[in-house]
GROMACS .gro file of C-alpha atoms in nm:
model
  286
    1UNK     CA    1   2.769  11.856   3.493
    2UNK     CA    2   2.619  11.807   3.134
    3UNK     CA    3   2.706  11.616   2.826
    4UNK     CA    4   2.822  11.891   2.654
    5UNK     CA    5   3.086  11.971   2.921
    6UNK     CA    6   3.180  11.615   2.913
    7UNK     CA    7   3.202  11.660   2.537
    8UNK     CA    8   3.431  11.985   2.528
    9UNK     CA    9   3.647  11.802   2.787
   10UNK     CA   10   3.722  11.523   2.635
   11UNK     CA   11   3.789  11.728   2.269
   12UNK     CA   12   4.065  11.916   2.436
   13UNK     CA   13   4.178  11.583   2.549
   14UNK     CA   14   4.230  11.409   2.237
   15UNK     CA   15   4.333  11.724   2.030
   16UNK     CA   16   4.602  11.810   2.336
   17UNK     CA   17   4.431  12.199   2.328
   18UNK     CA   18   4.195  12.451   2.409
   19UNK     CA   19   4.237  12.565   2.009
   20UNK     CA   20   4.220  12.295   1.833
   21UNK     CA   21   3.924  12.154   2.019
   22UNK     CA   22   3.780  12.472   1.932
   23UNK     CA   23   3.805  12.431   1.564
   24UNK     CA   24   3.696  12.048   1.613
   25UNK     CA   25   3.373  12.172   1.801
   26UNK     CA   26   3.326  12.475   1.567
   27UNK     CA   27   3.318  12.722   1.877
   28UNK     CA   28   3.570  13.027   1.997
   29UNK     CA   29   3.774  12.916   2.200
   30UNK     CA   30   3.724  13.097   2.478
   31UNK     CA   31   3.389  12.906   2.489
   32UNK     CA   32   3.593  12.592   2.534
   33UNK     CA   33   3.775  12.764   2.791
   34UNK     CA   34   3.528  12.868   2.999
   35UNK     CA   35   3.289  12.548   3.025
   36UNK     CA   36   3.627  12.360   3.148
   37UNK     CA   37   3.613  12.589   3.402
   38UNK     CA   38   3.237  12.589   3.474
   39UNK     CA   39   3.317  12.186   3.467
   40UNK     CA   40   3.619  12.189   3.709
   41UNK     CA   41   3.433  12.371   3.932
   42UNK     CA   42   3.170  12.099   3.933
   43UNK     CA   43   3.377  11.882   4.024
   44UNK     CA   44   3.594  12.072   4.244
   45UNK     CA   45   3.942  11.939   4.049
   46UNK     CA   46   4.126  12.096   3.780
   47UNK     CA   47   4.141  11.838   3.516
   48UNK     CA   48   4.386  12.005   3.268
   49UNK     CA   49   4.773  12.112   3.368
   50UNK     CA   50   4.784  12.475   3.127
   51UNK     CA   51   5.070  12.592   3.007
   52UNK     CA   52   5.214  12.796   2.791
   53UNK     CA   53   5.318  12.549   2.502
   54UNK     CA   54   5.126  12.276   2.582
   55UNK     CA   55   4.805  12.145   2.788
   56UNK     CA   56   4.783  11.772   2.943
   57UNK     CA   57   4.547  11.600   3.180
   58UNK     CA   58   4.580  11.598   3.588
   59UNK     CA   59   4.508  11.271   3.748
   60UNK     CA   60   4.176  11.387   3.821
   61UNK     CA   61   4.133  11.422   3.444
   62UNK     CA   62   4.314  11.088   3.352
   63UNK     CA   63   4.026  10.940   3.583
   64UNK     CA   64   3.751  11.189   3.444
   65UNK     CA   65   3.809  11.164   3.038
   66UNK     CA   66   3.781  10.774   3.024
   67UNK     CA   67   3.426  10.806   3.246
   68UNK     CA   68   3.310  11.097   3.007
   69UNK     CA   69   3.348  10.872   2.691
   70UNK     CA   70   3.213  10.627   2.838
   71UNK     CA   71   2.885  10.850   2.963
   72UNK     CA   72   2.921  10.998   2.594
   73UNK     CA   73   2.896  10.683   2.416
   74UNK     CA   74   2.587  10.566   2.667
   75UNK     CA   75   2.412  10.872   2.549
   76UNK     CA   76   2.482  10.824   2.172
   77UNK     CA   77   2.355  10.457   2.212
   78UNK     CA   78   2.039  10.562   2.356
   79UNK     CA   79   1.997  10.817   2.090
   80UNK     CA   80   2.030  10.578   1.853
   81UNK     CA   81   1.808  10.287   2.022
   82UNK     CA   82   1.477  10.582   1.988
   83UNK     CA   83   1.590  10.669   1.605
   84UNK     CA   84   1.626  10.284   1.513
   85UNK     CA   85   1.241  10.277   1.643
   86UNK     CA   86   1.155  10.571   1.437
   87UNK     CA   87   1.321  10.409   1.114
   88UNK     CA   88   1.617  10.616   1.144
   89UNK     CA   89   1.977  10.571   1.244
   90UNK     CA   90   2.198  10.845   1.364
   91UNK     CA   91   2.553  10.861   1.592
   92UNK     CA   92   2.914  10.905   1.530
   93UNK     CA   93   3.152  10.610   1.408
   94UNK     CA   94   3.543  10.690   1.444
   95UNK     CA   95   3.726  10.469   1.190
   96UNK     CA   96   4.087  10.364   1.211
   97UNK     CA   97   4.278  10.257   0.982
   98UNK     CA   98   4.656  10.293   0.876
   99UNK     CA   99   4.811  10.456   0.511
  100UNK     CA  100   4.755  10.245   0.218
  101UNK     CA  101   4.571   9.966   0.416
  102UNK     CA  102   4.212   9.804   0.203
  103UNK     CA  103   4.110   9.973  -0.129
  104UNK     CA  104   3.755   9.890  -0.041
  105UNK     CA  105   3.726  10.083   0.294
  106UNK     CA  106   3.641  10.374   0.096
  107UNK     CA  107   3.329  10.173  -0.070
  108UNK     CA  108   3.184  10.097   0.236
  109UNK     CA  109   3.176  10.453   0.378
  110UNK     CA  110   2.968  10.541   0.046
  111UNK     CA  111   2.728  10.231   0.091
  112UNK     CA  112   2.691  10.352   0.424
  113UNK     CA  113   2.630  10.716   0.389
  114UNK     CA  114   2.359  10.596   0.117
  115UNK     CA  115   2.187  10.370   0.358
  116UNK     CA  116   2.218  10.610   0.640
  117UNK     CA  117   2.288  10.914   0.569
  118UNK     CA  118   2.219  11.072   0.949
  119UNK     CA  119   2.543  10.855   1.067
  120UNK     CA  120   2.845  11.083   1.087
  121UNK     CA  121   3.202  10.912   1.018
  122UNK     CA  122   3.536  11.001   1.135
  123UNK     CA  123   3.867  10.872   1.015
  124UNK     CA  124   4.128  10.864   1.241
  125UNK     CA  125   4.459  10.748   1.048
  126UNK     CA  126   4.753  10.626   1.216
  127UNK     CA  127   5.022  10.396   1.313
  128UNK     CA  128   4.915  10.076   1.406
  129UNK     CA  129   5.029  10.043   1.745
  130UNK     CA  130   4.818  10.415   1.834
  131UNK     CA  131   4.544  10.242   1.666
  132UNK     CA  132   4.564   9.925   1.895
  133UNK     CA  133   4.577  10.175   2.189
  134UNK     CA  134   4.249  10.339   2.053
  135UNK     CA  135   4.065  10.044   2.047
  136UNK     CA  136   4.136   9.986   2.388
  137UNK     CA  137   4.043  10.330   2.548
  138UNK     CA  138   3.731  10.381   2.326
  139UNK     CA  139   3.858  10.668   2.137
  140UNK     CA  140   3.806  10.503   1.797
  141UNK     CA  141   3.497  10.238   1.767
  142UNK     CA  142   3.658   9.979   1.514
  143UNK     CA  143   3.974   9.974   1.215
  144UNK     CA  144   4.090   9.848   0.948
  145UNK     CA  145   4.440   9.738   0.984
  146UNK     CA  146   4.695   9.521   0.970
  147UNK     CA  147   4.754   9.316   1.297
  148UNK     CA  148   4.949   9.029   1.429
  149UNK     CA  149   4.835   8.751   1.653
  150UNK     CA  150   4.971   8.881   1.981
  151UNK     CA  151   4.799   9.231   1.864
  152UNK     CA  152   4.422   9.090   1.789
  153UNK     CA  153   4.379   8.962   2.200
  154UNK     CA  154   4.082   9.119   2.319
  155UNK     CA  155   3.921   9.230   2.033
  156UNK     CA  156   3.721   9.100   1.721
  157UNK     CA  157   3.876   9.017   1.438
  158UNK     CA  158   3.771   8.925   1.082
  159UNK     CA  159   3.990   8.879   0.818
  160UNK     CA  160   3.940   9.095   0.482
  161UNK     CA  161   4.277   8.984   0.233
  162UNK     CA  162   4.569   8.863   0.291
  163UNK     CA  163   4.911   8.865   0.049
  164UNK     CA  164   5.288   8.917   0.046
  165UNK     CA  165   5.478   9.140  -0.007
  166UNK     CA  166   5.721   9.217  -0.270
  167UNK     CA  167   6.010   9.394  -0.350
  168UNK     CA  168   5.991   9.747  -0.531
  169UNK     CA  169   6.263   9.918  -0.742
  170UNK     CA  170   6.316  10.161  -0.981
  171UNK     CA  171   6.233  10.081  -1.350
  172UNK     CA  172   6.616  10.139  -1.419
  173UNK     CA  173   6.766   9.915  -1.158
  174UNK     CA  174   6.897   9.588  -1.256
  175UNK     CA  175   6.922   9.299  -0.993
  176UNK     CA  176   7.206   9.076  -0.997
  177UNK     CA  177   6.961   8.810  -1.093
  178UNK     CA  178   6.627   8.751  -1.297
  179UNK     CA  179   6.350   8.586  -1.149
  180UNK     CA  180   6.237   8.583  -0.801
  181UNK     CA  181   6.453   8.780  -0.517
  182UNK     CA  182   6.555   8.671  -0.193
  183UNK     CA  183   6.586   8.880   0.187
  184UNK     CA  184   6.916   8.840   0.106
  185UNK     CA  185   6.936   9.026  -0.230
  186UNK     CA  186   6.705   9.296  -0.044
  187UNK     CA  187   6.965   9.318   0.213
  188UNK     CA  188   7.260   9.424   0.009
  189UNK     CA  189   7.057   9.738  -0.162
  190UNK     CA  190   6.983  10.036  -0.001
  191UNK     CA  191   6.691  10.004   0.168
  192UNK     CA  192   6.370  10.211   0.228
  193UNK     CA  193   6.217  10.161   0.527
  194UNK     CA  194   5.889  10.262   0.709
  195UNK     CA  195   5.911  10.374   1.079
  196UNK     CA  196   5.902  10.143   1.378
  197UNK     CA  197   5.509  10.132   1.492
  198UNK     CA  198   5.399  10.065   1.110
  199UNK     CA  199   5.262   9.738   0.988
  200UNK     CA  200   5.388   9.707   0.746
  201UNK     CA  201   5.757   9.759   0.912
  202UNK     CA  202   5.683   9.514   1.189
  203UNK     CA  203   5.608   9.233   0.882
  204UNK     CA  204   5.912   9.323   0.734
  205UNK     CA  205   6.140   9.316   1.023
  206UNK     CA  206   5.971   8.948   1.129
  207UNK     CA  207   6.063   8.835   0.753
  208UNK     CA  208   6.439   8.940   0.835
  209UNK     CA  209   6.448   8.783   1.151
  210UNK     CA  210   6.339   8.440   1.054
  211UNK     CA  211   6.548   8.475   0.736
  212UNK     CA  212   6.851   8.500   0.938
  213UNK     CA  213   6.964   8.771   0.755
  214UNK     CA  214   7.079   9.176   0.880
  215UNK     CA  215   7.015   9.471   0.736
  216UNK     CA  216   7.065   9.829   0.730
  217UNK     CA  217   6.819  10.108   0.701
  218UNK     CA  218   6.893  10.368   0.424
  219UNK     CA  219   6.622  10.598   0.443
  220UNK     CA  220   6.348  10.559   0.676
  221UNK     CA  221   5.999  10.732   0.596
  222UNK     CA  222   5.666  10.784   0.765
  223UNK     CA  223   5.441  10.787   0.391
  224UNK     CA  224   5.394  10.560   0.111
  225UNK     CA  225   5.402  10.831  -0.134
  226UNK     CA  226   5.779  10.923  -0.004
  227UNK     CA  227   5.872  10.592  -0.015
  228UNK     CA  228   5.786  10.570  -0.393
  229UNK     CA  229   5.906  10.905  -0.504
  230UNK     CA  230   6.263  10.765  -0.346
  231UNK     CA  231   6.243  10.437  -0.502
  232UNK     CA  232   6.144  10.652  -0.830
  233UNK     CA  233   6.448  10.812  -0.785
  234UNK     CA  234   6.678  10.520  -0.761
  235UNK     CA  235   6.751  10.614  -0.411
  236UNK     CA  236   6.692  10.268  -0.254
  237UNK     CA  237   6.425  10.000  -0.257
  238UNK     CA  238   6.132   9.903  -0.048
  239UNK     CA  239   5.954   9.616   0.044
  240UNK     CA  240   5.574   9.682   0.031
  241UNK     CA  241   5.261   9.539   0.028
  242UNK     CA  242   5.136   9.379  -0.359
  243UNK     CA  243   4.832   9.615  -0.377
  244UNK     CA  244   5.004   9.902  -0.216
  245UNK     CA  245   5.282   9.884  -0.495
  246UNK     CA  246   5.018   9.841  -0.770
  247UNK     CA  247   4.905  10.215  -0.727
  248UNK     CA  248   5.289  10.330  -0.885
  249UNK     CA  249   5.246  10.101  -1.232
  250UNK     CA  250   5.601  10.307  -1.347
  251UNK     CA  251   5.762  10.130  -1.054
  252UNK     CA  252   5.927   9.720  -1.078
  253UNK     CA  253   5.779   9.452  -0.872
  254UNK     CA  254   5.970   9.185  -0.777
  255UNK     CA  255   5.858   8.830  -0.577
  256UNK     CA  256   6.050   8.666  -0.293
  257UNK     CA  257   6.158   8.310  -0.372
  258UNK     CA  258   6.111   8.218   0.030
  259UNK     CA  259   6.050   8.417   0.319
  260UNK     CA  260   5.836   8.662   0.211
  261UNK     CA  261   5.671   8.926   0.446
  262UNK     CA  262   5.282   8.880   0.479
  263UNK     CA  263   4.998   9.095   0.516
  264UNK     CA  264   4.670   9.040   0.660
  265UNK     CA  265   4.434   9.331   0.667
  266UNK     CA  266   4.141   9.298   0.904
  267UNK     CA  267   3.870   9.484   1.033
  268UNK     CA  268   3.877   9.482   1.429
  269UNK     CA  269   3.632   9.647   1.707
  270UNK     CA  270   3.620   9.594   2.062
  271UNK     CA  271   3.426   9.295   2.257
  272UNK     CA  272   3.109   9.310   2.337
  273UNK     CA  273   2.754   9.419   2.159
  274UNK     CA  274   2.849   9.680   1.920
  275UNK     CA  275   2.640   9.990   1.882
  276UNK     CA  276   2.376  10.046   1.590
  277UNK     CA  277   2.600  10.270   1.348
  278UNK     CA  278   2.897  10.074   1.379
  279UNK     CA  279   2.698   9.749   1.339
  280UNK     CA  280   2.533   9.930   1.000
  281UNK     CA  281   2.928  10.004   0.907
  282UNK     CA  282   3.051   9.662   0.997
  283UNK     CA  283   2.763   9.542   0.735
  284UNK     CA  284   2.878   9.740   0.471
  285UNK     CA  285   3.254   9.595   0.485
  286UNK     CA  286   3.311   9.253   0.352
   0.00000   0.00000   0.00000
């Protein structure tokens, strides 16, 4: 058993195929095929279950895959431990982060590719509650996301912003009232919502609760940009984060009077030491 079994194993793992870890590892597939073979012979398990419409792990790979990242990681760090001797840094950093979450991510990927150009980054984008999950099994090395307190145990957390949300609208719509809205007003418009498993839904729904007040889902969307070109539309309103809203100027933006749903967006990572490229990344986002 080598690394680069480990590494084929584990792609077909995370992409839930032979194929698409294929195109991931830029190899036929039939490559990928046949070194999980070479590898389950090895070991003397079959790790995946094949069929025809889909491929998932045997016990014997739900045990394996955690072990191989783990052994995959080890050798990236001590990779990168010879390079940082040799005035170079190299390794892989998998990002996660969520749809419209911290303008500035994006500037600290360029300050980092400038420093250290050998480092190679990944963005993994998803809901938050994936994301969380990541964390935990080593699958992506740190985020940027928005999490609440119950969410943040066991990692590390530092905060980046923090604001509230507000309530956006079509240019056209009139409100029964000027000035500041309330959960209430929100309430008796058709709403937009995000899914369950978003941020920025999970703020939203806590706002609600505390309000006391119900409410009833209109449309429900997965993407910002839908959300806007519905709220362009007149089709309903949504409640969004300040900055998120800023990026569709043709769109209204009204304030809560009380109550308003909060975001905090934070960079989190795992406990413990972390390894040289993410520490280079971490110093790169403030």
């Amino acid at each position: 058993m080598d690394l680069r079994q480990m590494e084929v194993a584990v792609a077909v793992a995370e992409e839930g195929g032979f194929t698409a870890a294929a195109q991931r590892l830029h190899v036929v597939q039939s490559a990928v095929s046949s070194t999980v073979r070479a590898l389950e012979r090895d070991l003397g398990a079959p790790l995946f279950d094949r069929t025809t419409h889909r491929v998932s792990l045997t016990p014997a790979g739900e045990a394996f895959v955690p072990a191989a990242r783990a052994a995959l990681r080890a050798a990236e760090q001590a990779r990168a431990a010879v390079d940082g001797v040799r005035g170079e840094l190299r390794g892989r950093v998998t990002v996660g982060t969520m749809q419209g979450v911290w303008a500035g991510l994006h500037r600290a990927l360029a300050g980092l590719r400038k420093e250290h150009p050998g480092v190679v980054v990944r963005l993994r984008q998803a809901a938050v509650v994936d994301i969380r999950q990541a964390l935990r099994d080593g699958t992506v090395d740190l985020a940027v996301v928005a999490l609440d307190r119950q969410q943040q145990r066991g990692l590390v957390t530092r905060l980046l912003s923090r604001e509230e949300m507000v309530l956006v609208t079509a240019a056209e719509r009139e409100l029964p009232e000027s000035g500041p809205v309330t959960l209430a007003d929100a309430a008796r418009l058709p709403l937009v919502d995000f899914s369950p498993g978003w941020a920025i839904r999970h703020s939203v729904d806590q706002a609600f609760r505390a309000a006391l007040v119900e409410r009833t889902t209109t449309f429900e969307v997965n993407d910002i940009v839908a959300a806007s070109e519905l709220v362009r539309h007149d089709l309903g309103v949504c409640i969004m984060p300040e900055s998120i809203a800023a990026r569709f100027p043709d769109l209204t933006t009204h304030r809560f009077a009380r109550h308003a749903p909060r975001w905090k967006v934070m960079v989190v990572r795992p406990r413990g030491e972390a390894p040289p490229a993410v520490a280079a990344l971490l110093r790169h986002i403030t």
